[in-house]
Coordinates of C-alpha atoms and ligand atoms in Angstrom, one line a residue:
M1 CA 35.0 10.2 -2.4
F2 CA 35.7 13.0 -5.3
K3 CA 35.1 10.6 -7.8
A4 CA 32.0 9.2 -6.3
F5 CA 31.1 12.7 -6.5
M6 CA 31.8 13.5 -9.8
T7 CA 29.9 10.1 -10.9
T8 CA 26.6 11.3 -9.2
I9 CA 26.9 14.3 -10.8
M10 CA 27.3 13.1 -14.3
M11 CA 24.5 10.5 -13.7
L12 CA 22.3 13.1 -12.7
L13 CA 22.7 15.1 -15.1
A14 CA 22.8 13.1 -18.0
T15 CA 19.5 12.1 -16.7
T16 CA 18.0 15.8 -16.8
V17 CA 19.7 16.4 -20.2
Q18 CA 18.1 12.4 -21.7
A19 CA 14.6 12.9 -20.4
L20 CA 15.0 17.3 -21.3
A21 CA 15.4 15.6 -24.8
D22 CA 13.6 12.4 -24.9
P23 CA 9.8 12.9 -26.1
V24 CA 7.8 10.3 -24.6
A25 CA 7.5 6.9 -25.9
N26 CA 4.5 4.8 -27.4
P27 CA 3.5 3.3 -25.7
I28 CA 3.6 5.4 -22.4
P29 CA 5.6 3.6 -19.9
V30 CA 4.4 3.7 -16.6
G31 CA 6.2 2.2 -13.6
I32 CA 6.0 0.1 -11.2
A33 CA 7.7 -0.4 -8.1
V34 CA 6.3 -3.0 -5.9
A35 CA 8.4 -5.9 -4.1
Q36 CA 8.5 -9.5 -6.1
T37 CA 10.8 -11.2 -4.4
S38 CA 11.6 -11.2 -0.5
N39 CA 8.6 -11.5 2.6
I40 CA 7.1 -8.5 0.7
A41 CA 6.0 -9.9 -2.1
L42 CA 3.5 -11.2 0.1
F43 CA 1.4 -8.0 -0.3
G44 CA 3.8 -6.9 -3.4
E45 CA 1.7 -10.1 -5.9
E46 CA -1.2 -8.9 -5.5
Q47 CA 0.5 -5.4 -6.1
V48 CA 1.1 -6.4 -9.3
N49 CA -1.5 -8.8 -10.0
G50 CA -4.0 -5.2 -10.1
A51 CA -1.6 -2.9 -11.4
K52 CA -2.4 -5.8 -14.2
V53 CA -5.5 -5.4 -14.8
A54 CA -6.0 -2.7 -15.2
E55 CA -3.2 -2.4 -17.7
A56 CA -5.7 -3.9 -19.7
Y57 CA -8.2 -2.7 -18.3
F58 CA -8.0 0.5 -18.7
N59 CA -5.7 -0.5 -22.7
A60 CA -9.1 -2.0 -23.7
K61 CA -11.3 0.9 -23.0
G62 CA -8.6 2.8 -25.3
G63 CA -5.6 3.9 -23.2
V64 CA -5.0 7.8 -23.0
N65 CA -7.4 9.6 -24.9
G66 CA -6.2 7.0 -27.6
T67 CA -2.5 6.2 -26.8
P68 CA -2.1 2.4 -24.7
I69 CA 0.0 2.8 -22.0
T70 CA 2.8 -0.2 -20.5
L71 CA 3.6 -1.4 -17.1
V72 CA 7.4 -2.0 -17.0
F73 CA 8.2 -3.7 -13.9
Q74 CA 10.7 -3.1 -11.7
D75 CA 11.7 -5.9 -8.3
T76 CA 12.1 -3.6 -5.4
G77 CA 12.4 -6.6 -3.1
G78 CA 11.3 -6.4 0.2
D79 CA 13.8 -3.4 1.6
E80 CA 15.6 0.0 0.9
A81 CA 18.3 -0.6 -1.2
G82 CA 16.3 -2.3 -3.6
A83 CA 13.1 0.2 -3.8
V84 CA 16.4 2.8 -4.4
N85 CA 18.0 0.4 -7.4
A86 CA 14.4 0.4 -8.8
F87 CA 13.7 4.3 -9.1
Q88 CA 16.8 3.9 -10.2
S89 CA 16.4 2.1 -13.4
L90 CA 12.9 3.2 -14.1
L91 CA 14.0 7.0 -14.0
T92 CA 16.9 6.1 -17.2
S93 CA 13.2 4.2 -18.4
H94 CA 11.3 7.1 -18.9
V95 CA 7.9 6.3 -17.4
V96 CA 5.9 9.8 -17.1
A97 CA 5.7 7.6 -13.1
I98 CA 6.1 5.2 -10.9
V99 CA 3.4 4.0 -8.5
G100 CA 5.4 1.8 -5.6
P101 CA 7.3 0.5 -3.5
T102 CA 5.3 -2.0 -1.6
L103 CA 6.9 0.0 2.2
T104 CA 6.8 2.6 4.0
Q105 CA 10.7 1.6 4.5
Q106 CA 11.1 2.3 1.5
A107 CA 9.3 5.3 0.2
F108 CA 11.4 7.2 3.3
A109 CA 14.4 6.0 1.1
A110 CA 13.3 6.4 -2.2
D111 CA 11.3 8.1 -3.2
P112 CA 12.9 11.6 -2.8
I113 CA 15.2 10.1 -5.3
A114 CA 11.6 10.2 -7.9
D115 CA 11.0 13.9 -5.8
R116 CA 14.5 14.9 -7.2
A117 CA 13.8 13.7 -11.2
K118 CA 10.7 15.2 -10.8
T119 CA 8.8 12.2 -11.4
P120 CA 5.0 11.6 -10.0
V121 CA 5.6 8.7 -7.4
I122 CA 1.9 7.3 -6.2
A123 CA 1.9 5.3 -3.6
P124 CA 0.0 2.2 -4.0
S125 CA 0.3 1.1 -0.2
N126 CA 2.1 3.5 1.8
T127 CA 0.6 4.7 4.8
A128 CA 2.1 5.8 7.7
K129 CA 2.0 10.5 8.7
G130 CA 4.0 11.8 6.3
I131 CA 4.0 10.4 2.9
P132 CA 3.0 13.1 0.5
Q133 CA 4.7 15.3 2.4
I134 CA 8.2 13.2 1.6
G135 CA 7.6 16.0 -1.9
Q136 CA 5.4 17.9 -4.0
Y137 CA 5.2 15.2 -6.3
V138 CA 4.4 12.2 -3.7
C139 CA 0.9 11.0 -3.9
R140 CA -0.7 8.1 -2.4
V141 CA -3.6 6.1 -2.5
S142 CA -3.3 4.0 0.3
A143 CA -5.4 5.9 2.7
P144 CA -3.1 6.2 5.8
M145 CA -3.5 4.2 9.1
T146 CA -4.7 7.8 11.1
A147 CA -7.9 7.4 9.2
V148 CA -8.6 3.2 8.4
A149 CA -6.8 2.0 11.7
P150 CA -9.7 2.6 14.5
N151 CA -11.8 1.5 12.5
S152 CA -11.3 -2.0 13.3
L153 CA -11.2 -0.8 17.4
K154 CA -14.8 1.1 17.0
K155 CA -15.4 -3.2 16.3
A156 CA -14.1 -4.2 18.6
L157 CA -16.1 -2.9 21.4
A158 CA -19.4 -3.1 18.8
I159 CA -18.5 -6.8 19.4
N160 CA -18.1 -6.9 23.1
S161 CA -18.0 -3.5 25.0
A162 CA -17.4 -5.8 28.4
I163 CA -13.3 -4.8 26.8
K164 CA -11.3 -3.2 28.9
K165 CA -7.2 -4.4 28.7
V166 CA -5.5 -4.0 25.6
A167 CA -1.7 -5.3 24.3
V168 CA 0.0 -3.7 21.6
L169 CA 2.7 -5.3 20.1
Y170 CA 5.0 -4.1 17.4
A171 CA 7.9 -4.2 14.8
Q172 CA 10.4 -1.5 16.0
N173 CA 12.5 -2.0 13.4
D174 CA 9.8 -0.6 11.0
A175 CA 8.4 2.5 9.7
F176 CA 5.4 1.7 9.1
S177 CA 4.3 -0.6 11.8
T178 CA 6.0 2.2 14.1
S179 CA 3.4 4.7 12.9
E180 CA 0.4 2.8 13.2
T181 CA 0.6 1.7 16.5
S182 CA 1.3 5.6 17.6
V183 CA -2.2 5.9 16.3
F184 CA -4.0 2.2 17.3
Q185 CA -2.4 3.6 20.9
E186 CA -3.5 7.4 20.7
A187 CA -6.8 5.1 19.7
I188 CA -7.5 3.5 23.2
K189 CA -6.6 6.0 24.7
K190 CA -9.4 8.2 23.0
L191 CA -11.3 4.9 23.5
G192 CA -10.8 4.4 27.6
L193 CA -9.3 1.0 27.4
E194 CA -5.9 0.7 29.5
T195 CA -3.4 -0.5 27.8
V196 CA -1.8 -3.6 30.8
T197 CA 1.5 -3.6 27.5
V198 CA 3.6 -2.5 25.1
Q199 CA 5.7 -5.9 23.2
K200 CA 7.7 -4.7 20.5
F201 CA 9.6 -7.5 17.6
Q202 CA 11.2 -7.1 14.8
T203 CA 9.6 -7.5 11.1
T204 CA 12.9 -11.1 11.0
D205 CA 11.4 -12.1 14.2
T206 CA 9.3 -16.1 14.0
D207 CA 9.6 -16.5 17.6
F208 CA 7.4 -14.8 19.9
T209 CA 7.6 -16.4 22.7
T210 CA 8.6 -13.5 25.1
Q211 CA 6.2 -11.9 24.2
V212 CA 2.8 -13.9 24.4
T213 CA 3.8 -14.8 27.5
A214 CA 3.7 -11.1 28.6
V215 CA 0.4 -10.8 26.9
L216 CA -0.5 -13.3 28.6
G217 CA 0.5 -11.9 31.9
S218 CA -1.1 -9.3 31.2
G219 CA -4.6 -10.3 31.5
A220 CA -5.2 -8.8 28.1
E221 CA -8.7 -9.3 26.4
L222 CA -8.2 -7.2 23.1
V223 CA -4.4 -8.4 21.8
V224 CA -3.6 -4.9 18.4
I225 CA -1.0 -6.1 15.7
S226 CA 1.3 -3.4 14.5
G227 CA 3.2 -5.5 11.8
L228 CA 4.0 -6.7 8.4
A229 CA 2.5 -10.0 6.7
A230 CA 5.2 -12.9 8.0
D231 CA 6.0 -12.0 11.5
S232 CA 2.4 -10.4 11.8
G233 CA 0.8 -14.0 10.8
N234 CA 3.0 -15.8 12.6
L235 CA 2.4 -13.5 15.8
V236 CA -0.9 -14.1 15.9
K237 CA -0.8 -18.6 16.0
Q238 CA 1.6 -18.3 18.3
L239 CA -1.0 -16.1 20.4
R240 CA -3.1 -18.9 19.4
Q241 CA -1.3 -21.7 20.8
L242 CA -0.2 -21.1 23.1
G243 CA -4.1 -20.2 24.4
Y244 CA -4.8 -16.1 23.8
Q245 CA -8.1 -16.7 23.1
G246 CA -9.5 -12.6 22.9
Q247 CA -10.3 -11.2 20.2
I248 CA -7.5 -9.7 17.6
V249 CA -6.9 -6.9 16.0
G250 CA -4.8 -6.7 13.6
G251 CA -3.2 -3.8 11.5
N252 CA -2.4 -3.9 8.3
G253 CA 0.4 -6.0 7.5
L254 CA -2.2 -8.4 8.2
N255 CA -4.5 -7.6 5.2
S256 CA -3.6 -10.0 2.6
P257 CA -4.4 -13.0 1.5
N258 CA -1.2 -14.0 1.2
M259 CA -0.5 -13.9 4.6
F260 CA -3.9 -16.6 5.4
P261 CA -1.0 -19.8 4.9
V262 CA 1.0 -18.1 7.8
C263 CA -0.7 -18.8 10.9
G264 CA -3.0 -21.1 8.7
P265 CA -6.6 -21.6 10.6
L266 CA -5.6 -20.1 13.7
C267 CA -5.6 -16.7 11.8
A268 CA -9.4 -17.0 11.6
G269 CA -11.4 -14.7 14.2
V270 CA -8.6 -11.1 13.8
L271 CA -10.7 -8.3 12.6
V272 CA -8.7 -6.1 9.8
A273 CA -9.6 -2.6 8.7
Q274 CA -9.2 -1.8 5.5
A275 CA -9.9 0.2 2.8
Y276 CA -11.2 -1.4 -0.2
S277 CA -14.4 -4.2 -0.4
P278 CA -15.2 -6.3 -2.8
Q279 CA -18.5 -5.6 -2.4
A280 CA -18.2 -2.1 -3.0
D281 CA -21.2 -1.5 -5.8
N282 CA -19.9 0.8 -8.2
P283 CA -19.2 -0.7 -12.1
V284 CA -16.0 0.0 -11.6
N285 CA -15.3 -2.1 -9.2
K286 CA -17.7 -4.8 -10.6
A287 CA -15.7 -5.0 -13.5
F288 CA -13.1 -4.9 -11.9
V289 CA -13.8 -7.7 -9.3
E290 CA -15.1 -9.7 -12.9
L291 CA -11.8 -9.4 -15.0
F292 CA -9.5 -10.0 -11.6
T293 CA -10.9 -12.9 -10.9
K294 CA -11.0 -14.6 -14.2
A295 CA -7.3 -13.7 -14.4
Y296 CA -6.5 -15.4 -10.7
K297 CA -9.0 -18.0 -9.8
K298 CA -9.6 -16.2 -6.8
P299 CA -11.5 -12.2 -5.8
P300 CA -8.8 -9.2 -5.6
A301 CA -7.8 -7.4 -1.8
Q302 CA -7.5 -4.4 -0.7
F303 CA -3.8 -4.4 -2.2
S304 CA -4.3 -5.1 -5.7
A305 CA -7.1 -2.7 -6.1
Q306 CA -5.6 0.1 -4.9
A307 CA -2.5 -1.1 -7.0
F308 CA -5.8 -1.1 -10.0
A309 CA -7.1 2.5 -8.3
C310 CA -2.9 4.3 -9.0
V311 CA -2.8 2.7 -12.7
Q312 CA -6.5 4.1 -12.6
V313 CA -4.9 7.2 -11.9
V314 CA -2.0 7.9 -13.8
V315 CA -4.5 6.6 -17.1
E316 CA -6.6 9.6 -15.7
A317 CA -4.2 12.1 -14.9
L318 CA -2.5 12.2 -18.1
A319 CA -5.5 11.9 -20.3
K320 CA -7.0 15.5 -18.5
A321 CA -3.5 16.6 -18.7
E322 CA -3.4 16.4 -23.1
K323 CA -7.1 18.4 -22.4
T324 CA -5.6 21.3 -20.2
T325 CA -2.5 21.3 -22.8
G326 CA -3.9 20.5 -25.7
K327 CA -1.7 18.6 -26.4
K328 CA -0.9 14.5 -26.8
I329 CA 1.8 13.1 -23.6
T330 CA 3.9 11.2 -26.8
A331 CA 4.5 14.9 -28.2
M332 CA 5.4 15.7 -24.8
D333 CA 9.5 16.1 -23.8
L334 CA 9.5 13.5 -20.5
A335 CA 9.4 16.3 -18.4
E336 CA 7.4 18.0 -19.6
A337 CA 4.8 15.7 -19.3
R338 CA 5.6 14.2 -15.7
T339 CA 5.4 17.5 -14.6
A340 CA 1.8 18.4 -16.3
L341 CA 1.5 14.6 -14.9
N342 CA 1.6 15.3 -11.6
Q343 CA -0.2 18.9 -11.7
A344 CA -3.4 16.8 -13.3
I345 CA -3.3 14.2 -10.7
R346 CA -3.9 16.9 -7.5
T347 CA -7.6 17.7 -9.5
G348 CA -11.0 16.1 -9.7
S349 CA -11.8 13.5 -8.5
Y350 CA -12.0 9.1 -9.7
M351 CA -14.4 6.7 -9.6
T352 CA -11.8 3.3 -8.8
P353 CA -12.6 0.7 -7.9
L354 CA -12.1 1.8 -3.6
G355 CA -14.6 4.5 -4.1
E356 CA -14.8 7.6 -5.2
I357 CA -11.1 9.3 -4.2
A358 CA -9.7 12.3 -4.4
I359 CA -6.0 13.5 -4.3
D360 CA -5.8 16.8 -2.9
P361 CA -2.8 19.5 -3.7
S362 CA -0.7 18.4 -0.8
G363 CA -0.5 14.2 -2.2
E364 CA -2.8 13.4 -0.1
I365 CA -5.4 10.3 -0.4
D366 CA -9.2 11.8 0.6
Q367 CA -11.6 8.6 0.7
K368 CA -14.7 8.4 1.6
Q369 CA -15.7 4.7 2.4
F370 CA -13.3 1.9 5.0
F371 CA -14.4 -1.4 5.8
V372 CA -13.9 -3.8 9.1
S373 CA -13.9 -6.9 8.0
T374 CA -12.0 -10.5 10.1
I375 CA -11.2 -13.7 8.4
S376 CA -12.4 -16.6 8.1
M377 CA -10.7 -19.5 7.4
N378 CA -12.0 -23.2 4.7
P379 CA -11.3 -26.4 5.4
D380 CA -8.1 -26.2 3.5
G381 CA -6.2 -23.9 6.6
K382 CA -4.7 -21.9 3.7
T383 CA -7.2 -20.6 1.9
G384 CA -9.3 -17.9 3.3
A385 CA -11.5 -14.3 2.8
F386 CA -12.0 -11.6 4.8
V387 CA -15.4 -11.3 5.5
L388 CA -17.4 -7.8 6.1
S389 CA -18.5 -7.2 9.5
K390 CA -22.0 -5.3 9.1
Ligands
LIG1 C1 3.3 0.5 5.1 C2 2.0 -1.0 4.9 C3 2.4 -1.9 4.7 C4 1.6 -3.3 5.1 C5 2.0 -2.3 3.2 C6 2.2 -3.1 2.7 O1 1.0 -0.1 5.4 O2 4.1 0.0 4.5 O3 2.8 1.7 5.1

């Protein structure tokens, strides 16, 4: 016990002393801690791709006032321990900031470590309540579900105003899913709809017979799902296989084209609210869509765009920090650079593929525009698209 305590103290001291003594490297290292393995890699792969496009794009434009950045990747896997390890490893790799982790569930475990090390965290996909409140060094470019989720319910009603009875399903072992379902449930009440059943599941579940049977017995005309990718995808599939024919609204866990092979042709018609549209009409989005499509032979979706925006926020805030301090980032020591970056992130606005965004002093994003899309599946039954609902 005492020995473990002393080891932790020594490690903390070592990192602090190192950070104070070490200049920032050139190219400037930026950490990317997302899920490259596990089920959560369905989201993480999109994030890696988006971040890589941003690295190439901003370096080609001169990086940070002439100094390039370099992304340092650490796989978080899908759980808290993986995220904690990835964050610790990146902090000792002398990154100026960390973009990550993929899940809210991981952020509540890992972000406090970076916050204590006074290293900015830019969340690319953490949408639950309470993320910016983790600490002064934590911010997000992923709009909270409070701002995004209700849009899909309103769209469902616009399509079918006869809907009255709603079934709600959520993953009870995931912090994002429990947060999102409470947003949905509140919105359902406000819209004057009736919640006829609330069903819980685990993100590791593959058989949803019990939940689907309850939904079918409830007479629900709308099903609202809050889970992650594989679980939500299988749930959609089994709802359809067992005969549910009404509208389905999916939460942010159904926001990835990597989920399409899970429910296959049965994904078609699911409504999803989104913080990004590849059709957004601004120059940086056009450049992003073009570069991304060229590199990966498919258009980008939300998680890629949000990862791109995170890297953009870091690059542009580093450039701002150089202007306000009158000092090159590479002439600063790490601790100085991290603090200057954290302050700069929270000033001004950014024109990103997500449209114009700003980060307020608390670390919360201010985003103007959201979208609702319907999943449309291709004849191959594995690929498809989010088609913007007008
Ligand atoms: C969160 C989410 C997930 C669906 C991101 C992949 O929004 O964990 O907050």
